[in-house]
mmCIF file of C-alpha atoms in Angstrom:
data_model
loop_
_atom_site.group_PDB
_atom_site.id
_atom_site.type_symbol
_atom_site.label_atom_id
_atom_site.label_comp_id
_atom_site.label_asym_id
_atom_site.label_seq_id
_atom_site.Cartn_x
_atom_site.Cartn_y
_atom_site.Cartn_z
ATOM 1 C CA UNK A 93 0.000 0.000 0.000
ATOM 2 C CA UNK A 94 0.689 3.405 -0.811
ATOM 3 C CA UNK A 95 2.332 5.730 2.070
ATOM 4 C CA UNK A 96 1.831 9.185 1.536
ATOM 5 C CA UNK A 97 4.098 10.642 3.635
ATOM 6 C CA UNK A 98 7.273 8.299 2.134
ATOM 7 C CA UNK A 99 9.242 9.631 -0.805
ATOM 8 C CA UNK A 100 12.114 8.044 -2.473
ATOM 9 C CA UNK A 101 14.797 9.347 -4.325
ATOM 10 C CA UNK A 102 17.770 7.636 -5.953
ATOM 11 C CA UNK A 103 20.377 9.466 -5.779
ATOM 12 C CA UNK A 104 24.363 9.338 -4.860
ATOM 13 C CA UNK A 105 25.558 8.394 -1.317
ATOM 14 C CA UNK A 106 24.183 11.604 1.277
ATOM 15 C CA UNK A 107 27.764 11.699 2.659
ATOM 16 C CA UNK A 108 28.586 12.895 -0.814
ATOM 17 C CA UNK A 109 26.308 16.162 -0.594
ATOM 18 C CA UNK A 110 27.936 19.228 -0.409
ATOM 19 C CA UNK A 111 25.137 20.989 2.245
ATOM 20 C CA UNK A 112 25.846 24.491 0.312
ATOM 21 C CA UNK A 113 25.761 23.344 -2.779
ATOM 22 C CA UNK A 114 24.076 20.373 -3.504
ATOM 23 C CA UNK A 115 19.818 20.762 -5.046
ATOM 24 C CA UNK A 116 19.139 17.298 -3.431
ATOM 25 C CA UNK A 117 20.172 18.190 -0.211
ATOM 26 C CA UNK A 118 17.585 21.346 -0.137
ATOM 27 C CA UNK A 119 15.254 19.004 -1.943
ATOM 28 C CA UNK A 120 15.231 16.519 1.155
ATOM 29 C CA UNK A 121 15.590 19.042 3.761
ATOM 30 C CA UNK A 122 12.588 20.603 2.836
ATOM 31 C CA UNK A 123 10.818 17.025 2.393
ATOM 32 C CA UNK A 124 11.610 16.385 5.965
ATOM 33 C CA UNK A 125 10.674 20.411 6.750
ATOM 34 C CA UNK A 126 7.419 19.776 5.794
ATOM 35 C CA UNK A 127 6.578 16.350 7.712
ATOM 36 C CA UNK A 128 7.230 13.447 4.572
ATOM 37 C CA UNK A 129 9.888 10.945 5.477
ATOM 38 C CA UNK A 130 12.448 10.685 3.019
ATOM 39 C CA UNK A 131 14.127 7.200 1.808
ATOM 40 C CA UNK A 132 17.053 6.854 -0.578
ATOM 41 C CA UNK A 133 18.799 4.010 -2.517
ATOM 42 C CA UNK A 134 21.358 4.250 -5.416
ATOM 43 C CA UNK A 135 21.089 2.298 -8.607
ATOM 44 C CA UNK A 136 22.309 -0.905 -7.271
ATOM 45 C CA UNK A 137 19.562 -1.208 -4.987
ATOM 46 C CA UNK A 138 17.671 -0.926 -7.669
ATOM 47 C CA UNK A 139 15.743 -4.177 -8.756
ATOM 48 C CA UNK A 140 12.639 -6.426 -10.129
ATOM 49 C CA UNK A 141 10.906 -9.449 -8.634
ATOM 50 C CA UNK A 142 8.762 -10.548 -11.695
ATOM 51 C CA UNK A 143 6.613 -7.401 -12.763
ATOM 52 C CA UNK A 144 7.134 -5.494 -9.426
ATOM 53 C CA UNK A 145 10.266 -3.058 -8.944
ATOM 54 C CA UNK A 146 12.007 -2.991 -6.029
ATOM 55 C CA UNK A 147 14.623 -1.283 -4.229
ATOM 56 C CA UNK A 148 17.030 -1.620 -0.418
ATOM 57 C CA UNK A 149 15.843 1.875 0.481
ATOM 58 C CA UNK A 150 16.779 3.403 4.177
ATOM 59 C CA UNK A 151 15.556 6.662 6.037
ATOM 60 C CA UNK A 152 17.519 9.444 5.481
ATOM 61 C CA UNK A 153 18.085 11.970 8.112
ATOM 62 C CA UNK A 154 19.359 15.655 8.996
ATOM 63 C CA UNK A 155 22.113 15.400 11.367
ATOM 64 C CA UNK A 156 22.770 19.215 12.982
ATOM 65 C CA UNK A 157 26.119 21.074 12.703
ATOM 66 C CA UNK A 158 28.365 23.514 10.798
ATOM 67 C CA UNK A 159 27.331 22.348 7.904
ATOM 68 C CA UNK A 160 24.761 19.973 8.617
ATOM 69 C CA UNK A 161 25.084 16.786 6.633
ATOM 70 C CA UNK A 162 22.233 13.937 5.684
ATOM 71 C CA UNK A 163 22.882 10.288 6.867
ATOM 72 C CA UNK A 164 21.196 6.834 6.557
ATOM 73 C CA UNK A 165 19.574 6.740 9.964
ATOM 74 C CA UNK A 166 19.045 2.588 9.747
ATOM 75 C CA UNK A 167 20.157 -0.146 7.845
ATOM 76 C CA UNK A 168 18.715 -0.477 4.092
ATOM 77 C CA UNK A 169 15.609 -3.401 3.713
ATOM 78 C CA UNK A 170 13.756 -4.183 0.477
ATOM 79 C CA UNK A 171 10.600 -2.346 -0.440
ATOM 80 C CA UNK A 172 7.878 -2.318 -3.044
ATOM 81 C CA UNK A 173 8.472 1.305 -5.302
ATOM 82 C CA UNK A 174 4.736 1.259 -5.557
ATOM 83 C CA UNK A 175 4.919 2.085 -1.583
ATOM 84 C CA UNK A 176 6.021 5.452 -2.113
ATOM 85 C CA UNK A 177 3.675 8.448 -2.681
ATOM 86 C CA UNK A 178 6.932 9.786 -4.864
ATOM 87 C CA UNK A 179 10.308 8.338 -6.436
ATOM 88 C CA UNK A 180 12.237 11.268 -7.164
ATOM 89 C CA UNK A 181 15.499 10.226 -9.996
ATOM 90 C CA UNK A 182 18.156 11.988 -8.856
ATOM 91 C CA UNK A 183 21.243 10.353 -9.404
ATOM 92 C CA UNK A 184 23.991 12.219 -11.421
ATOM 93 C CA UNK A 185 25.546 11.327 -14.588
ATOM 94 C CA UNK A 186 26.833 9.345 -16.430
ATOM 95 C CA UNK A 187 23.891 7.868 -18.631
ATOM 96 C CA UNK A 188 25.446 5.071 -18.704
ATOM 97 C CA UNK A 189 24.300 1.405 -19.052
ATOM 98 C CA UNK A 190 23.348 1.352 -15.357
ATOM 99 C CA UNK A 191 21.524 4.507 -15.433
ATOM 100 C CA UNK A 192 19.156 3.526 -18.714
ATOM 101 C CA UNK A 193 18.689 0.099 -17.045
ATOM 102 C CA UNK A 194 17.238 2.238 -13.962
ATOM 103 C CA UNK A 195 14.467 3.807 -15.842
ATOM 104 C CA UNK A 196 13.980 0.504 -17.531
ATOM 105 C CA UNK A 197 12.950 -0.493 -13.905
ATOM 106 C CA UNK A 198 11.047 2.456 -13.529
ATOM 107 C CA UNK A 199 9.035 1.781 -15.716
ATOM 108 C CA UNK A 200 7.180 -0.462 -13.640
ATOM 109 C CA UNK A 201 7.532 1.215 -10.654
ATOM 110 C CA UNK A 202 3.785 1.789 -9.985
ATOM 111 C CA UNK A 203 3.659 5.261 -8.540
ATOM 112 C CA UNK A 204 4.214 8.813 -9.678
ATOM 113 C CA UNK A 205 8.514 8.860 -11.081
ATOM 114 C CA UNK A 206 10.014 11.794 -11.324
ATOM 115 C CA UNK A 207 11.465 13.104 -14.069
ATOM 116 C CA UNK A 208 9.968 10.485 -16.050
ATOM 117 C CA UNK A 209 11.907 7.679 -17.087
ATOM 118 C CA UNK A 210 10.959 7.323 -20.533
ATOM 119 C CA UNK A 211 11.814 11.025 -21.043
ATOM 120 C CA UNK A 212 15.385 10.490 -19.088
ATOM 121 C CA UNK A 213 15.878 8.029 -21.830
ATOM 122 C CA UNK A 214 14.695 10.136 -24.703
ATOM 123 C CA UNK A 215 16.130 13.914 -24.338
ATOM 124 C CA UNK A 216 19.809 13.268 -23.963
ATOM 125 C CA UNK A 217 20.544 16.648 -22.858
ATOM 126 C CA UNK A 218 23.056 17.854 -25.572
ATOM 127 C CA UNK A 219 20.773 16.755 -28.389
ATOM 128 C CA UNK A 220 17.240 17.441 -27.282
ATOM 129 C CA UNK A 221 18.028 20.720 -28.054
ATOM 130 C CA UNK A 222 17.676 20.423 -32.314
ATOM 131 C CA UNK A 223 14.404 20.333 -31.804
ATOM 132 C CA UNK A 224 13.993 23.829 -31.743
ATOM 133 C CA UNK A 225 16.418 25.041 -34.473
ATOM 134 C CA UNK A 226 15.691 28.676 -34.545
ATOM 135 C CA UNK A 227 16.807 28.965 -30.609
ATOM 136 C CA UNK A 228 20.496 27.082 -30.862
ATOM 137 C CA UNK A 229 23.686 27.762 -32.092
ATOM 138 C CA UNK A 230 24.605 26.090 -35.231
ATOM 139 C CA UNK A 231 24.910 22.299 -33.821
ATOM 140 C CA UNK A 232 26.773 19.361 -36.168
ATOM 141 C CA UNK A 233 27.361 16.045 -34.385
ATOM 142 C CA UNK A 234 29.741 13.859 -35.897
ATOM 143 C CA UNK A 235 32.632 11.549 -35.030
ATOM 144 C CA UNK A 236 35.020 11.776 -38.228
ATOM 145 C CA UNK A 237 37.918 14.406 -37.760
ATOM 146 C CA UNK A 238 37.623 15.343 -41.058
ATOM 147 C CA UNK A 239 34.358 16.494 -41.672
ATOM 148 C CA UNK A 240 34.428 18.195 -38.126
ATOM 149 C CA UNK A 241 37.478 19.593 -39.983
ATOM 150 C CA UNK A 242 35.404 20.793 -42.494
ATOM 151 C CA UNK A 243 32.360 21.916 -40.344
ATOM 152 C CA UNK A 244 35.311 23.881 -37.870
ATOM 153 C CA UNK A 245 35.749 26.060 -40.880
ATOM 154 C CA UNK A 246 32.029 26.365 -41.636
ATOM 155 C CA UNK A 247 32.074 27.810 -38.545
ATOM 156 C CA UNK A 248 34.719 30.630 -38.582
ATOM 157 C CA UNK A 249 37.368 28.395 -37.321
ATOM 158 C CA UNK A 250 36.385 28.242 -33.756
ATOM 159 C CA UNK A 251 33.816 25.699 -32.097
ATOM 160 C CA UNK A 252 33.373 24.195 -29.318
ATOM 161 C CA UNK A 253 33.262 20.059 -29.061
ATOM 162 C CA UNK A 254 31.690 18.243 -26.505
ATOM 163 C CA UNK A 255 31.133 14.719 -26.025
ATOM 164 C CA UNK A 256 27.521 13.714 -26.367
ATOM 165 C CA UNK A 257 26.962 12.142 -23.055
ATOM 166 C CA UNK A 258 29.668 14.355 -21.274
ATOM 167 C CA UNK A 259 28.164 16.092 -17.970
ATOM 168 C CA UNK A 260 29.588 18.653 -15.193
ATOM 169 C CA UNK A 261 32.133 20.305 -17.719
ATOM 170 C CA UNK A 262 33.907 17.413 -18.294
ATOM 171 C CA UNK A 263 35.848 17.429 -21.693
ATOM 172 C CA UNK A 264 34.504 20.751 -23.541
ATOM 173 C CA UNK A 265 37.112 21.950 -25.787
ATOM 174 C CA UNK A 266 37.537 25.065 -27.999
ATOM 175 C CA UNK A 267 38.587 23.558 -31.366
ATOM 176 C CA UNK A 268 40.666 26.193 -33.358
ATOM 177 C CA UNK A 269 41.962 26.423 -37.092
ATOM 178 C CA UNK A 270 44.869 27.809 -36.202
ATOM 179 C CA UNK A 271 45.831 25.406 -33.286
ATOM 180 C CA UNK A 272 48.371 23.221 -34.223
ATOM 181 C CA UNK A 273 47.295 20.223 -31.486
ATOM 182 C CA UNK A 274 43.801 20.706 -33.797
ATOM 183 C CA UNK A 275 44.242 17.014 -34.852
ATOM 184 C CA UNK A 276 45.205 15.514 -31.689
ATOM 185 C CA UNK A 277 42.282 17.621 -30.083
ATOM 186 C CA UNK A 278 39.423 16.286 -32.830
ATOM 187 C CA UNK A 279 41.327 12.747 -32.021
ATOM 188 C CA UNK A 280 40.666 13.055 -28.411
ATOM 189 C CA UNK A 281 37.362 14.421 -28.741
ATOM 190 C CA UNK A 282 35.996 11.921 -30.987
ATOM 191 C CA UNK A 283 38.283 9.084 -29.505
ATOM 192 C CA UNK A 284 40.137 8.675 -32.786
ATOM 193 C CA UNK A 285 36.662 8.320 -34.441
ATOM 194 C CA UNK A 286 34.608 5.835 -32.494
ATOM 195 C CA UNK A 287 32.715 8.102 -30.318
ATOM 196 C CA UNK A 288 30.355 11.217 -31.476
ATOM 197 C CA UNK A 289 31.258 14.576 -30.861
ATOM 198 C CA UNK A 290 28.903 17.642 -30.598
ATOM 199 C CA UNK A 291 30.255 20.667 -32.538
ATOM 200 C CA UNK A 292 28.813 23.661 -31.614
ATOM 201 C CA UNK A 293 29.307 27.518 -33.035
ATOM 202 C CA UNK A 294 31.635 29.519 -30.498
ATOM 203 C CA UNK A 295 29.368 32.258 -28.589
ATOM 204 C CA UNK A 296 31.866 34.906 -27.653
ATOM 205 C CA UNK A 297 28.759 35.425 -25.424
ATOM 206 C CA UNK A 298 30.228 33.038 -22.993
ATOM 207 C CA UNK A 299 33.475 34.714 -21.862
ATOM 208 C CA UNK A 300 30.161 36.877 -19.482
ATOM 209 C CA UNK A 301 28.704 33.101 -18.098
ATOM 210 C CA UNK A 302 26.044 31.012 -18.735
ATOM 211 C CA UNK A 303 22.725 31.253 -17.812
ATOM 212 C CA UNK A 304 21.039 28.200 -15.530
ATOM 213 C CA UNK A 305 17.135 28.944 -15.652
ATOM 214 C CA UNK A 306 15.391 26.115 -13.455
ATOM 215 C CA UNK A 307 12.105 25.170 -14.611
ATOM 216 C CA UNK A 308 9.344 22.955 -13.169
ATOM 217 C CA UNK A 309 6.420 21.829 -14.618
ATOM 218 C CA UNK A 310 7.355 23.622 -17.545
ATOM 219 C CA UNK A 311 7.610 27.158 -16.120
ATOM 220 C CA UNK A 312 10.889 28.855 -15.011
ATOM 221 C CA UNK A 313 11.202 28.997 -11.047
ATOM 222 C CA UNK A 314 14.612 30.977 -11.071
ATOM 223 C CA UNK A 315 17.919 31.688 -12.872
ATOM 224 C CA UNK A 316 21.930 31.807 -12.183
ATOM 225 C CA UNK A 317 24.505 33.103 -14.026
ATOM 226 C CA UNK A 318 27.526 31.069 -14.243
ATOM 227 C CA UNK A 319 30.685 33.037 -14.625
ATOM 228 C CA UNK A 320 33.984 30.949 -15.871
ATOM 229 C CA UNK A 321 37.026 31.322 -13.730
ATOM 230 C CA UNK A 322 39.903 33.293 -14.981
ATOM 231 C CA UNK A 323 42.025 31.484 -17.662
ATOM 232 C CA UNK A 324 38.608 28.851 -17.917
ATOM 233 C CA UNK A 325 36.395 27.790 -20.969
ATOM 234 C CA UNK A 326 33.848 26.424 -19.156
ATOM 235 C CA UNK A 327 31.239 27.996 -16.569
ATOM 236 C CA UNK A 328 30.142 24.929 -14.893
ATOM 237 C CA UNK A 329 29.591 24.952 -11.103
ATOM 238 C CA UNK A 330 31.853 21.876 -10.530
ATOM 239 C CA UNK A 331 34.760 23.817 -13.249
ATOM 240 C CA UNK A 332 35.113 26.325 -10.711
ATOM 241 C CA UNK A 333 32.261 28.795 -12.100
ATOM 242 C CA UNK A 334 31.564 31.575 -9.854
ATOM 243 C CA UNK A 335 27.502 32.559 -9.464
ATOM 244 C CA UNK A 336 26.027 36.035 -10.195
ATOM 245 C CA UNK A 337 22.255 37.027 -10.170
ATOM 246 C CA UNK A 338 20.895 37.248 -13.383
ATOM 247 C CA UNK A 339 17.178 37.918 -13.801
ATOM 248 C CA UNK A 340 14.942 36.214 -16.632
ATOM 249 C CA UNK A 341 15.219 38.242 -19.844
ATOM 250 C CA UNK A 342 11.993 38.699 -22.547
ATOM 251 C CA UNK A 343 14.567 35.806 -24.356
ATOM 252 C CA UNK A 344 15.160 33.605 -21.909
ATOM 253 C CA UNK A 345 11.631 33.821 -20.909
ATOM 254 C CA UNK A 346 10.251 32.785 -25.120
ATOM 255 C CA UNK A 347 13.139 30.076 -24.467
ATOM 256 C CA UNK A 348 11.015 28.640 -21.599
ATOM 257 C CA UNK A 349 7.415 29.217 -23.782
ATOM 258 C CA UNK A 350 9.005 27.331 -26.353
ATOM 259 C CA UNK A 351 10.615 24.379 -24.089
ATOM 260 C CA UNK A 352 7.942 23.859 -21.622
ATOM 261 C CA UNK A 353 5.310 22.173 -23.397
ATOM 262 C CA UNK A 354 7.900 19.539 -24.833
ATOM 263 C CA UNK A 355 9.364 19.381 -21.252
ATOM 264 C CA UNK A 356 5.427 18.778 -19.223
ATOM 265 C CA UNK A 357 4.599 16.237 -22.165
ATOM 266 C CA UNK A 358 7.722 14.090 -21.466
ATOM 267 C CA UNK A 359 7.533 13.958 -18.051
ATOM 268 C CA UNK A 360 10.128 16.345 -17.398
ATOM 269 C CA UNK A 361 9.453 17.823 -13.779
ATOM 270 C CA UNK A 362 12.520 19.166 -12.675
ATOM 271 C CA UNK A 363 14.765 20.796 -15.654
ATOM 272 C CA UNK A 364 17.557 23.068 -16.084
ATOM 273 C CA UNK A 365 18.403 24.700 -19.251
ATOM 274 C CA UNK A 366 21.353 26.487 -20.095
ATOM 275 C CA UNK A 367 21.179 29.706 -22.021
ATOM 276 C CA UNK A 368 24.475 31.808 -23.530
ATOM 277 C CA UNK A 369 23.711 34.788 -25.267
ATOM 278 C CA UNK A 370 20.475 34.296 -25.718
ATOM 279 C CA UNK A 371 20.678 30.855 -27.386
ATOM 280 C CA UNK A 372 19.410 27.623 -25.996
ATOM 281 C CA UNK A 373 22.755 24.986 -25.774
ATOM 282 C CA UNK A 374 21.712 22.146 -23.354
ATOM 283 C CA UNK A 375 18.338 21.005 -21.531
ATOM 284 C CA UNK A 376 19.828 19.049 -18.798
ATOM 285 C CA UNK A 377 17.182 16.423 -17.265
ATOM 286 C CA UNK A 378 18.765 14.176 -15.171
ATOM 287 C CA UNK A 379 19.972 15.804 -11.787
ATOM 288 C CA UNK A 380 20.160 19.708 -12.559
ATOM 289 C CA UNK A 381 21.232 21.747 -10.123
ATOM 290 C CA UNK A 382 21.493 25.235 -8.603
ATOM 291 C CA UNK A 383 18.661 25.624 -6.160
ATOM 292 C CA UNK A 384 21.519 26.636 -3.473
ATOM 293 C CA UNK A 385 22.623 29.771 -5.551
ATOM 294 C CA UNK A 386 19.705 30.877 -6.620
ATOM 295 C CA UNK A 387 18.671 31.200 -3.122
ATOM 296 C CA UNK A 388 21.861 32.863 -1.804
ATOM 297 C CA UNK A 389 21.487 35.269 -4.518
ATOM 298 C CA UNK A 390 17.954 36.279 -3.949
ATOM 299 C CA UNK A 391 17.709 36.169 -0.526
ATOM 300 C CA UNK A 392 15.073 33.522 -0.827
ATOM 301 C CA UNK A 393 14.151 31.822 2.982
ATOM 302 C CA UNK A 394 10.939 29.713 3.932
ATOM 303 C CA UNK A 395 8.243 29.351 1.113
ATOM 304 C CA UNK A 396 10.059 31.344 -1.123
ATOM 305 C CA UNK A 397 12.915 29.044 -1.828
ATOM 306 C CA UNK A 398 13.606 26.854 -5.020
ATOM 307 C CA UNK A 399 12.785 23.859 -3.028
ATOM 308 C CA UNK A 400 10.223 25.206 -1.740
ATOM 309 C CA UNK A 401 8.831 25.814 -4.831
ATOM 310 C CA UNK A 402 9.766 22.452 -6.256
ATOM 311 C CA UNK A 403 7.347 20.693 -3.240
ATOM 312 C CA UNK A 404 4.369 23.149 -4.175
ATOM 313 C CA UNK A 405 4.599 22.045 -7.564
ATOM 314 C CA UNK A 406 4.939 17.848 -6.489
ATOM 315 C CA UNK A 407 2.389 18.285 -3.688
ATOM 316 C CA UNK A 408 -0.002 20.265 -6.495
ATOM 317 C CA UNK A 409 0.945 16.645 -8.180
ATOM 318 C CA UNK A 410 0.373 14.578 -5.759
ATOM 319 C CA UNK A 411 -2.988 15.793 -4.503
ATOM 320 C CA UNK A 412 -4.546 15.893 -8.264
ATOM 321 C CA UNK A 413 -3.282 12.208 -8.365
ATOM 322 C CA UNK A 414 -5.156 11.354 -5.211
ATOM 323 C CA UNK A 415 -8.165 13.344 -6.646
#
C-alpha cells in the first residue's frame, strides 16, 4: 500500500552532498521540513521481482552542525516502489548502461517517477536541443575528424566540441583552425573516431557566463549566471564557475514558452536549461542543479525558496493524483 508521507529518491551516497551546494540536499531538507519521510537508494539497490520493482531503500536523516550533513539513519531493507507516494530520480551522470537500465525499472515502478523515465531516456541533454532550431547555435554532431574539420571552418574556425553524453564540464574543448594540437584535439574528442562529438558555433557570449534557468512543470522557477574562472572555458559549477544574479530576460523567458510544453509532455518535472547569449545549448534532465545559488542570490528563505517551490509544484501533483 501506498504511504503518503514516504518519498524516495535515488540518488548518490548523502555523505557525498555538499550541504551548500548540492539541489538534493535542499530538496530533502525541505521534504523532511514539511513532515514526509524521506528514503534513498542508489542504482544498485535498484531491482525487479517478476513485474514489481524494487529497491534496499533506508531513512535518510538531517544530522545538525556547521554544515549539517544527511545520513542513513538505519540499515537499508527491500521495499515495493509502488509504496512510495513519490520516487524522485536523482542520481547524477553518467547515462550510462546502469543509469538507462534504472528507468527501464522504472518503468514499472507503480507510482508517480520523477522526471519520467521514458523522457530520461529520450532527451539526452546535448541533443534534445535540435528540436527547436531557430533557438540554438549552429549544432553538427559527428565523429570523423575530417568532416568536423570541415564543419570547424564552416564555422569561422572556432567551435566548441563536446562529447555527447559528457556532464559537469567534463571534456569541452575550444577547437581552433589555427591550433596546431587541432588534430590531436578532434582525435581526443571523438576518440580517434569511435565516439560522437557535438560541434557547436563559439558564442563569444560566454566569456560573461552562462545562464542556468530552473524550470518545473514547464515554467521557469529561477535563474543563475555562471561566470567561468579566470584562464577557464567552461562555466560549470563543478569547473570552478563563480555565481552572479541574473534575472529572466523577454529571451530567456520565449526560451522557456518554447521548451515547456515539450518538457510537461515528457515527463520532465525538474529541468535546467542552459542559455548563452540568448541561445538555448543544453536542456539538462537528469539531476540539474542550482537551487543553493539561486537562493543565496535572492535572498530567498521559507516558502520562497527553489525547493520550496519544487514541493508546491509535487504536492499540487500529488494531490490531483489522489483526486
Amino acid at each position: 500500500m501506498t504511504d503518503p508521507h514516504d518519498v524516495l529518491f535515488i540518488m548518490d551516497p548523502p555523505e557525498t552532498f555538499n550541504p551548500r551546494a548540492d539541489s538534493t540536499f535542499v530538496m530533502i531538507t525541505e521534504a523532511l521540513r514539511r513532515g514526509r519521510r524521506p528514503f534513498g537508494t542508489n542504482l544498485s539497490g535498484l531491482g525487479m521481482h517478476g513485474q514489481e520493482a524494487l529497491a534496499r531503500v533506508a531513512p535518510v536523516a538531517l544530522v545538525d552542525g556547521d554544515p549539517p550533513r544527511l545520513v542513513y539513519a538505519e540499515p537499508p531493507r527491500p521495499r515495493a516502489l509502488a509504496e512510495f507516494a513519490a520516487v524522485l530520480m536523482r542520481k547524477d551522470p553518467p547515462v550510462d548502461q546502469a543509469y538507462v537500465t534504472a528507468t527501464w525499472i522504472l518503468d514499472h515502478a507503480g507510482t508517480l517517477v520523477l522526471n519520467a523515465p521514458q523522457g530520461l531516456r529520450t532527451l539526452n541533454e546535448k541533443l534534445s536541443i535540435l528540436r527547436f532550431g531557430e533557438l540554438v547555435p549552429k549544432t553538427f554532431i559527428s565523429r570523423d575528424t575530417s568532416e568536423l574539420r570541415e564543419i570547424l571552418e564552416r564555422l569561422g574556425g572556432r567551435m566548441i566540441v563536446k562529447p555527447v553524453y559528457g556532464f559537469g564540464g567534463r571534456e569541452i574543448l575550444l577547437a581552433r583552425s589555427d591550433d596546431p594540437n587541432l588534430g590531436s584535439l578532434l582525435e581526443l574528442a571523438t576518440a580517434e573516431g569511435t565516439r560522437w562529438t557535438v560541434a557547436q558555433e563559439y558564442l563569444p557570449a560566454a566569456a560573461e557566463g552562462d545562464k542556468r534557468i530552473l524550470l518545473v512543470e514547464g515554467e521557469p522557477i529561477g535563474a543563475v549566471l555562471r561566470v567561468p574562472a579566470r584562464g577557464e572555458l567552461r562555466n560549470n559549477f563543478h569547473a570552478g564557475g563563480r555565481p552572479e544574479a541574473s534575472p529572466l530576460t523577454d529571451r530567456d523567458r520565449a526560451i522557456c514558452s518554447a521548451v515547456g510544453p515539450m518538457l510537461r509532455e515528457a515527463g520532465q518535472f525538474f529541468v535546467g536549461i542552459d542559455v548563452i547569449g540568448g541561445h538555448l545549448t543544453e536542456i539538462n534532465v537528469t539531476s540539474p542543479t542550482g537551487m543553493q545559488e539561486i537562493n543565496r542570490l535572492q535572498g530567498l528563505s521559507g516558502g520562497d525558496t527553489m525547493q520550496a517551490r519544487f514541493w508546491d509544484a509535487l504536492e499540487a501533483r500529488l494531490l490531483a493524483g489522489a483526486a
